[in-house]
PDB file of C-alpha atoms in Angstrom:
ATOM      1  CA  MET A  99      -4.862 -49.404  46.079  1.00 42.00           C
ATOM      2  CA  ALA A 100      -2.234 -47.719  48.171  1.00 45.00           C
ATOM      3  CA  LYS A 101       1.149 -49.425  48.293  1.00 46.00           C
ATOM      4  CA  ASP A 102       3.585 -49.515  51.186  1.00 46.00           C
ATOM      5  CA  PHE A 103       6.410 -47.112  50.414  1.00 46.00           C
ATOM      6  CA  SER A 104       8.819 -45.006  52.387  1.00 50.00           C
ATOM      7  CA  TRP A 105      10.327 -41.955  50.698  1.00 48.00           C
ATOM      8  CA  LYS A 106      13.975 -42.802  50.077  1.00 45.00           C
ATOM      9  CA  SER A 107      16.847 -41.119  51.887  1.00 49.00           C
ATOM     10  CA  LEU A 108      18.633 -38.601  49.701  1.00 55.00           C
ATOM     11  CA  PHE A 109      21.132 -36.910  51.958  1.00 53.00           C
ATOM     12  CA  ILE A 110      21.729 -39.287  54.874  1.00 46.00           C
ATOM     13  CA  ASN A 111      24.476 -41.828  54.278  1.00 48.00           C
ATOM     14  CA  ASP A 112      24.147 -45.381  55.591  1.00 45.00           C
ATOM     15  CA  ASN A 113      26.533 -44.593  58.425  1.00 46.00           C
ATOM     16  CA  ASP A 114      24.481 -41.588  59.558  1.00 48.00           C
ATOM     17  CA  LYS A 115      21.838 -43.773  61.156  1.00 43.00           C
ATOM     18  CA  ASP A 116      20.955 -42.097  64.456  1.00 46.00           C
ATOM     19  CA  GLY A 117      19.917 -38.647  65.349  1.00 42.00           C
ATOM     20  CA  GLU A 118      19.535 -35.690  63.154  1.00 42.00           C
ATOM     21  CA  SER A 119      16.759 -36.636  60.678  1.00 40.00           C
ATOM     22  CA  LYS A 120      14.123 -38.605  62.563  1.00 40.00           C
ATOM     23  CA  GLN A 121      11.826 -35.620  63.022  1.00 39.00           C
ATOM     24  CA  ASN A 122      11.338 -35.232  59.248  1.00 40.00           C
ATOM     25  CA  THR A 123       8.187 -37.339  58.695  1.00 38.00           C
ATOM     26  CA  ASN A 124       5.564 -36.650  56.033  1.00 39.00           C
ATOM     27  CA  THR A 125       1.955 -37.186  57.060  1.00 37.00           C
ATOM     28  CA  SER A 126       0.859 -39.182  54.025  1.00 38.00           C
ATOM     29  CA  ALA A 127       4.000 -41.132  53.168  1.00 39.00           C
ATOM     30  CA  GLU A 128       6.345 -42.050  55.995  1.00 40.00           C
ATOM     31  CA  LEU A 129       9.713 -40.361  55.759  1.00 36.00           C
ATOM     32  CA  PRO A 130      12.653 -42.180  57.364  1.00 37.00           C
ATOM     33  CA  ASP A 131      15.583 -40.219  58.748  1.00 36.00           C
ATOM     34  CA  GLU A 132      16.632 -38.476  55.574  1.00 34.00           C
ATOM     35  CA  ALA A 133      16.403 -35.445  53.375  1.00 31.00           C
ATOM     36  CA  ARG A 134      15.945 -33.948  49.951  1.00 32.00           C
ATOM     37  CA  PHE A 135      16.708 -31.067  47.339  1.00 29.00           C
ATOM     38  CA  PRO A 136      17.133 -28.300  43.265  1.00 33.00           C
ATOM     39  CA  THR A 137      17.823 -25.457  40.677  1.00 30.00           C
ATOM     40  CA  SER A 138      17.415 -24.983  36.961  1.00 31.00           C
ATOM     41  CA  VAL A 139      18.220 -28.220  35.175  1.00 34.00           C
ATOM     42  CA  ALA A 140      17.213 -29.730  31.841  1.00 34.00           C
ATOM     43  CA  SER A 141      13.834 -31.486  31.641  1.00 36.00           C
ATOM     44  CA  PRO A 142      13.726 -35.294  31.585  1.00 38.00           C
ATOM     45  CA  ASN A 143      11.518 -37.202  29.144  1.00 39.00           C
ATOM     46  CA  ILE A 144       8.347 -38.700  30.550  1.00 38.00           C
ATOM     47  CA  GLY A 145       7.798 -42.227  29.301  1.00 39.00           C
ATOM     48  CA  SER A 146       4.502 -43.454  27.911  1.00 36.00           C
ATOM     49  CA  THR A 147       3.811 -45.346  31.118  1.00 41.00           C
ATOM     50  CA  GLY A 148       3.753 -42.158  33.134  1.00 45.00           C
ATOM     51  CA  THR A 149       7.214 -42.597  34.551  1.00 47.00           C
ATOM     52  CA  ALA A 150      10.067 -40.149  34.075  1.00 50.00           C
ATOM     53  CA  SER A 151      12.874 -42.453  33.005  1.00 46.00           C
ATOM     54  CA  ASN A 152      16.439 -42.538  31.754  1.00 49.00           C
ATOM     55  CA  VAL A 153      17.108 -38.870  32.357  1.00 52.00           C
ATOM     56  CA  ASN A 154      20.684 -38.069  31.464  1.00 55.00           C
ATOM     57  CA  ILE A 155      21.846 -34.827  33.047  1.00 59.00           C
ATOM     58  CA  THR A 156      25.575 -34.372  32.492  1.00 63.00           C
ATOM     59  CA  GLY A 157      27.490 -33.947  35.720  1.00 77.00           C
ATOM     60  CA  ASN A 158      24.672 -34.967  38.082  1.00 85.00           C
ATOM     61  CA  PRO A 159      24.552 -38.715  38.792  1.00 90.00           C
ATOM     62  CA  PHE A 160      21.541 -38.479  41.107  1.00 89.00           C
ATOM     63  CA  ILE A 161      18.788 -37.370  38.683  1.00 90.00           C
ATOM     64  CA  ASN A 162      17.432 -40.793  37.716  1.00 92.00           C
ATOM     65  CA  GLU A 163      17.653 -42.118  41.262  1.00 91.00           C
ATOM     66  CA  ILE A 164      15.785 -39.209  42.805  1.00 90.00           C
ATOM     67  CA  LEU A 165      13.219 -38.951  40.027  1.00 91.00           C
ATOM     68  CA  ASP A 166      12.518 -42.631  40.665  1.00 92.00           C
ATOM     69  CA  VAL A 167      12.020 -41.806  44.353  1.00 90.00           C
ATOM     70  CA  TYR A 168       9.386 -39.232  43.438  1.00 92.00           C
ATOM     71  CA  GLN A 169       7.664 -41.574  40.983  1.00 91.00           C
ATOM     72  CA  LYS A 170       7.477 -44.359  43.555  1.00 92.00           C
ATOM     73  CA  GLY A 171       6.310 -41.875  46.172  1.00 92.00           C
ATOM     74  CA  PHE A 172       3.577 -40.694  43.815  1.00 92.00           C
ATOM     75  CA  ASP A 173       2.563 -44.314  43.237  1.00 93.00           C
ATOM     76  CA  SER A 174       2.460 -44.953  46.984  1.00 93.00           C
ATOM     77  CA  LEU A 175      -0.055 -42.127  47.505  1.00 93.00           C
ATOM     78  CA  ASN A 176      -2.677 -43.919  45.434  1.00 93.00           C
ATOM     79  CA  ASN A 177      -5.905 -44.476  47.345  1.00 87.00           C
ATOM     80  CA  GLU A 178      -8.461 -47.271  46.938  1.00 89.00           C
ATOM     81  CA  GLY A 179     -10.755 -46.952  43.940  1.00 91.00           C
ATOM     82  CA  PHE A 180     -10.589 -44.958  40.722  1.00 94.00           C
ATOM     83  CA  ASP A 181      -9.421 -41.365  41.141  1.00 95.00           C
ATOM     84  CA  PHE A 182      -6.916 -38.988  39.531  1.00 96.00           C
ATOM     85  CA  TYR A 183      -4.068 -41.489  39.892  1.00 96.00           C
ATOM     86  CA  GLU A 184      -5.775 -44.162  37.784  1.00 95.00           C
ATOM     87  CA  LEU A 185      -6.783 -41.583  35.178  1.00 96.00           C
ATOM     88  CA  TYR A 186      -3.199 -40.271  35.124  1.00 96.00           C
ATOM     89  CA  LYS A 187      -1.838 -43.772  34.492  1.00 95.00           C
ATOM     90  CA  SER A 188      -4.462 -44.539  31.853  1.00 94.00           C
ATOM     91  CA  VAL A 189      -3.844 -41.295  29.989  1.00 95.00           C
ATOM     92  CA  HIS A 190      -0.096 -41.913  29.974  1.00 92.00           C
ATOM     93  CA  ALA A 191      -0.614 -45.446  28.681  1.00 93.00           C
ATOM     94  CA  VAL A 192      -2.581 -44.181  25.665  1.00 92.00           C
ATOM     95  CA  GLY A 193      -0.962 -40.785  25.104  1.00 93.00           C
ATOM     96  CA  ILE A 194      -0.865 -37.707  27.286  1.00 93.00           C
ATOM     97  CA  ASN A 195      -1.515 -35.338  24.363  1.00 94.00           C
ATOM     98  CA  ASN A 196      -4.295 -37.417  22.846  1.00 93.00           C
ATOM     99  CA  PRO A 197      -7.771 -36.030  23.698  1.00 94.00           C
ATOM    100  CA  GLN A 198      -9.285 -39.474  23.217  1.00 94.00           C
ATOM    101  CA  SER A 199      -7.075 -40.897  25.964  1.00 94.00           C
ATOM    102  CA  TYR A 200      -8.784 -38.602  28.471  1.00 96.00           C
ATOM    103  CA  GLN A 201     -12.256 -39.552  27.240  1.00 95.00           C
ATOM    104  CA  MET A 202     -11.398 -43.255  27.338  1.00 95.00           C
ATOM    105  CA  ALA A 203      -9.907 -43.028  30.812  1.00 94.00           C
ATOM    106  CA  PHE A 204     -12.861 -41.000  32.042  1.00 95.00           C
ATOM    107  CA  ALA A 205     -15.323 -43.514  30.586  1.00 95.00           C
ATOM    108  CA  MET A 206     -13.433 -46.340  32.262  1.00 94.00           C
ATOM    109  CA  GLY A 207     -13.526 -44.424  35.536  1.00 94.00           C
ATOM    110  CA  LYS A 208     -17.267 -43.893  35.165  1.00 94.00           C
ATOM    111  CA  SER A 209     -17.788 -47.618  34.729  1.00 94.00           C
ATOM    112  CA  LEU A 210     -15.852 -48.296  37.918  1.00 94.00           C
ATOM    113  CA  ARG A 211     -17.053 -45.305  39.901  1.00 94.00           C
ATOM    114  CA  PRO A 212     -20.313 -43.848  38.511  1.00 94.00           C
ATOM    115  CA  GLU A 213     -20.202 -40.751  40.679  1.00 94.00           C
ATOM    116  CA  ILE A 214     -16.837 -39.628  39.304  1.00 94.00           C
ATOM    117  CA  SER A 215     -16.708 -36.142  37.776  1.00 95.00           C
ATOM    118  CA  LYS A 216     -14.259 -33.700  36.231  1.00 95.00           C
ATOM    119  CA  GLU A 217     -14.339 -31.645  39.426  1.00 96.00           C
ATOM    120  CA  PHE A 218     -13.592 -34.734  41.524  1.00 95.00           C
ATOM    121  CA  LEU A 219     -10.545 -35.566  39.403  1.00 96.00           C
ATOM    122  CA  LEU A 220      -9.203 -32.031  39.537  1.00 96.00           C
ATOM    123  CA  ASP A 221      -9.720 -31.943  43.294  1.00 96.00           C
ATOM    124  CA  LYS A 222      -7.864 -35.248  43.718  1.00 95.00           C
ATOM    125  CA  SER A 223      -5.004 -34.023  41.528  1.00 95.00           C
ATOM    126  CA  GLN A 224      -4.392 -31.268  44.054  1.00 96.00           C
ATOM    127  CA  TYR A 225      -3.998 -33.895  46.785  1.00 95.00           C
ATOM    128  CA  TYR A 226      -1.148 -35.577  44.896  1.00 95.00           C
ATOM    129  CA  ILE A 227       0.471 -32.251  44.041  1.00 96.00           C
ATOM    130  CA  SER A 228       0.211 -31.131  47.667  1.00 96.00           C
ATOM    131  CA  GLU A 229       1.771 -34.330  49.013  1.00 94.00           C
ATOM    132  CA  ILE A 230       4.670 -34.145  46.556  1.00 94.00           C
ATOM    133  CA  GLU A 231       5.227 -30.502  47.500  1.00 95.00           C
ATOM    134  CA  LYS A 232       5.365 -31.486  51.183  1.00 94.00           C
ATOM    135  CA  VAL A 233       8.069 -34.055  50.504  1.00 91.00           C
ATOM    136  CA  PHE A 234       9.946 -31.620  48.297  1.00 93.00           C
ATOM    137  CA  GLN A 235       9.892 -28.909  50.965  1.00 94.00           C
ATOM    138  CA  ASN A 236      11.076 -31.365  53.618  1.00 92.00           C
ATOM    139  CA  TYR A 237      13.990 -32.576  51.515  1.00 91.00           C
ATOM    140  CA  ASP A 238      14.804 -29.041  50.377  1.00 94.00           C
ATOM    141  CA  VAL A 239      15.114 -27.802  53.962  1.00 95.00           C
ATOM    142  CA  ILE A 240      17.327 -30.722  54.973  1.00 93.00           C
ATOM    143  CA  GLY A 241      19.528 -30.517  51.880  1.00 93.00           C
ATOM    144  CA  ASN A 242      20.133 -26.803  52.218  1.00 95.00           C
ATOM    145  CA  SER A 243      20.669 -27.185  55.954  1.00 96.00           C
ATOM    146  CA  LYS A 244      23.380 -29.781  55.358  1.00 95.00           C
ATOM    147  CA  GLN A 245      24.983 -27.605  52.707  1.00 95.00           C
ATOM    148  CA  LYS A 246      24.999 -24.633  55.067  1.00 96.00           C
ATOM    149  CA  GLU A 247      26.355 -26.787  57.888  1.00 96.00           C
ATOM    150  CA  LEU A 248      29.218 -27.956  55.693  1.00 95.00           C
ATOM    151  CA  SER A 249      29.937 -24.394  54.537  1.00 96.00           C
ATOM    152  CA  ASN A 250      30.006 -23.137  58.110  1.00 96.00           C
ATOM    153  CA  SER A 251      32.304 -25.972  59.114  1.00 96.00           C
ATOM    154  CA  ILE A 252      34.735 -25.082  56.323  1.00 96.00           C
ATOM    155  CA  VAL A 253      34.651 -21.390  57.238  1.00 95.00           C
ATOM    156  CA  GLN A 254      35.232 -22.201  60.893  1.00 95.00           C
ATOM    157  CA  LYS A 255      38.153 -24.471  60.088  1.00 95.00           C
ATOM    158  CA  LYS A 256      39.680 -21.789  57.896  1.00 95.00           C
ATOM    159  CA  GLU A 257      39.231 -19.135  60.573  1.00 93.00           C
ATOM    160  CA  ASN A 258      40.753 -21.339  63.241  1.00 95.00           C
ATOM    161  CA  LEU A 259      43.707 -22.290  61.113  1.00 92.00           C
ATOM    162  CA  SER A 260      44.229 -18.707  59.951  1.00 92.00           C
ATOM    163  CA  LYS A 261      44.417 -17.593  63.571  1.00 89.00           C
ATOM    164  CA  GLN A 262      46.908 -20.301  64.363  1.00 85.00           C
ATOM    165  CA  ILE A 263      48.950 -19.246  61.332  1.00 82.00           C
ATOM    166  CA  ALA A 264      48.880 -15.614  62.474  1.00 83.00           C
ATOM    167  CA  ASP A 265      50.148 -16.700  65.915  1.00 80.00           C
ATOM    168  CA  LEU A 266      52.885 -18.787  64.385  1.00 75.00           C
ATOM    169  CA  GLN A 267      54.045 -15.923  62.188  1.00 76.00           C
ATOM    170  CA  ALA A 268      55.042 -14.024  65.325  1.00 78.00           C
ATOM    171  CA  GLN A 269      57.402 -16.846  66.137  1.00 74.00           C
ATOM    172  CA  ILE A 270      58.615 -17.699  62.644  1.00 72.00           C
ATOM    173  CA  THR A 271      62.149 -18.545  63.684  1.00 71.00           C
ATOM    174  CA  LYS A 272      61.166 -20.881  66.475  1.00 71.00           C
ATOM    175  CA  LEU A 273      57.995 -22.302  64.945  1.00 66.00           C
ATOM    176  CA  GLN A 274      58.839 -22.473  61.231  1.00 74.00           C
ATOM    177  CA  ASN A 275      58.047 -26.146  61.005  1.00 76.00           C
ATOM    178  CA  ASP A 276      54.681 -25.745  62.739  1.00 74.00           C
ATOM    179  CA  LEU A 277      53.746 -22.862  60.435  1.00 71.00           C
ATOM    180  CA  GLN A 278      54.495 -24.931  57.356  1.00 77.00           C
ATOM    181  CA  ILE A 279      52.318 -27.804  58.586  1.00 82.00           C
ATOM    182  CA  LYS A 280      49.375 -25.507  59.342  1.00 77.00           C
ATOM    183  CA  ASN A 281      49.611 -23.863  55.929  1.00 80.00           C
ATOM    184  CA  MET A 282      49.455 -27.275  54.323  1.00 84.00           C
ATOM    185  CA  GLU A 283      46.343 -28.088  56.390  1.00 86.00           C
ATOM    186  CA  LEU A 284      44.739 -24.831  55.307  1.00 87.00           C
ATOM    187  CA  GLU A 285      45.387 -25.593  51.662  1.00 87.00           C
ATOM    188  CA  ARG A 286      43.843 -29.053  52.049  1.00 87.00           C
ATOM    189  CA  ILE A 287      40.493 -27.906  53.453  1.00 87.00           C
ATOM    190  CA  ASP A 288      38.844 -27.010  50.124  1.00 85.00           C
ATOM    191  CA  ILE A 289      40.315 -30.069  48.396  1.00 86.00           C
ATOM    192  CA  ASP A 290      39.189 -32.450  51.127  1.00 86.00           C
ATOM    193  CA  ASN A 291      35.629 -31.036  51.155  1.00 88.00           C
ATOM    194  CA  LYS A 292      35.185 -30.347  47.437  1.00 86.00           C
ATOM    195  CA  GLN A 293      33.660 -33.730  46.565  1.00 89.00           C
ATOM    196  CA  MET A 294      31.222 -33.698  49.487  1.00 89.00           C
ATOM    197  CA  PHE A 295      30.153 -30.145  48.710  1.00 87.00           C
ATOM    198  CA  LEU A 296      29.632 -31.017  45.044  1.00 90.00           C
ATOM    199  CA  GLU A 297      27.631 -34.136  45.905  1.00 90.00           C
ATOM    200  CA  ILE A 298      25.210 -32.208  48.118  1.00 91.00           C
ATOM    201  CA  GLN A 299      24.750 -29.517  45.468  1.00 91.00           C
ATOM    202  CA  GLN A 300      24.086 -32.167  42.837  1.00 92.00           C
ATOM    203  CA  LYS A 301      21.470 -33.797  45.037  1.00 91.00           C
ATOM    204  CA  ILE A 302      19.800 -30.435  45.558  1.00 92.00           C
ATOM    205  CA  GLU A 303      19.703 -29.897  41.815  1.00 92.00           C
ATOM    206  CA  ALA A 304      18.447 -33.419  41.191  1.00 91.00           C
ATOM    207  CA  ASN A 305      15.662 -33.080  43.733  1.00 91.00           C
ATOM    208  CA  ASN A 306      14.473 -29.827  42.148  1.00 91.00           C
ATOM    209  CA  LEU A 307      14.414 -31.431  38.744  1.00 91.00           C
ATOM    210  CA  ALA A 308      12.662 -34.561  39.970  1.00 91.00           C
ATOM    211  CA  LYS A 309       9.939 -32.490  41.625  1.00 90.00           C
ATOM    212  CA  GLN A 310       9.637 -30.270  38.580  1.00 92.00           C
ATOM    213  CA  LYS A 311       9.313 -33.209  36.190  1.00 92.00           C
ATOM    214  CA  ILE A 312       6.700 -35.172  38.162  1.00 91.00           C
ATOM    215  CA  LEU A 313       4.645 -32.020  38.688  1.00 91.00           C
ATOM    216  CA  GLU A 314       4.950 -31.103  35.002  1.00 92.00           C
ATOM    217  CA  SER A 315       3.642 -34.546  34.174  1.00 92.00           C
ATOM    218  CA  ILE A 316       0.748 -34.225  36.620  1.00 92.00           C
ATOM    219  CA  ASN A 317      -0.082 -30.688  35.555  1.00 92.00           C
ATOM    220  CA  THR A 318      -0.148 -31.746  31.905  1.00 92.00           C
ATOM    221  CA  VAL A 319      -2.832 -34.280  32.787  1.00 91.00           C
ATOM    222  CA  VAL A 320      -4.644 -31.655  34.861  1.00 90.00           C
ATOM    223  CA  ALA A 321      -4.573 -29.322  31.857  1.00 89.00           C
ATOM    224  CA  GLY A 322      -5.796 -32.167  29.673  1.00 88.00           C
ATOM    225  CA  ILE A 323      -8.691 -32.839  32.026  1.00 88.00           C
ATOM    226  CA  LYS A 324      -9.622 -29.174  31.961  1.00 87.00           C
ATOM    227  CA  GLN A 325      -9.375 -29.009  28.171  1.00 89.00           C
ATOM    228  CA  TYR A 326     -10.784 -32.338  27.073  1.00 87.00           C
ATOM    229  CA  LEU A 327     -13.303 -33.353  29.763  1.00 82.00           C
TER     230      LEU A 327
END
């Protein structure tokens, strides 16, 4: 049975409540004003319960949090009755690489839903994959947009300050003190924005990995269905 769940905010801080993100709403799972994100990162382990857990990626503190968002989002997509989701959970409970786990889960599904078939399960798996991809794309656009916005802001600040510095250099004698202050401001821009820039990049990387891991887990079951059913 479907559970109430809103995809968690990944890029919007608590103090960024109004405005910029409210248009980003997924059709199957409601998306509050927020965002999401990726690149090549190490693969997390998928637990026997079907949940990617305790992923330890050095230097990125957001992996576990965001992978948990995807897992809960996947859980929230579950529809009434036995379909791919229930088979996925059953297979993970017994063993994702065990052919018998697929047969057992399929037999259980048949007892609950006699009309169930291999084709039905594969078709339903595409629904879950598609919904996760939608959320990923939404978060990816927002994350990269915020990163670009921050980069542009830094560039603009540097350009503005560089122009002011150039103007001050023409009046070095009179404006020596002003020139020194502006140079100090210029030097502080990268330092002041370094942590924020790094945090956004880490969230982008974590989002990519979270999407990759949940889809790897799903696709393994899909492959198992194709091979063992």
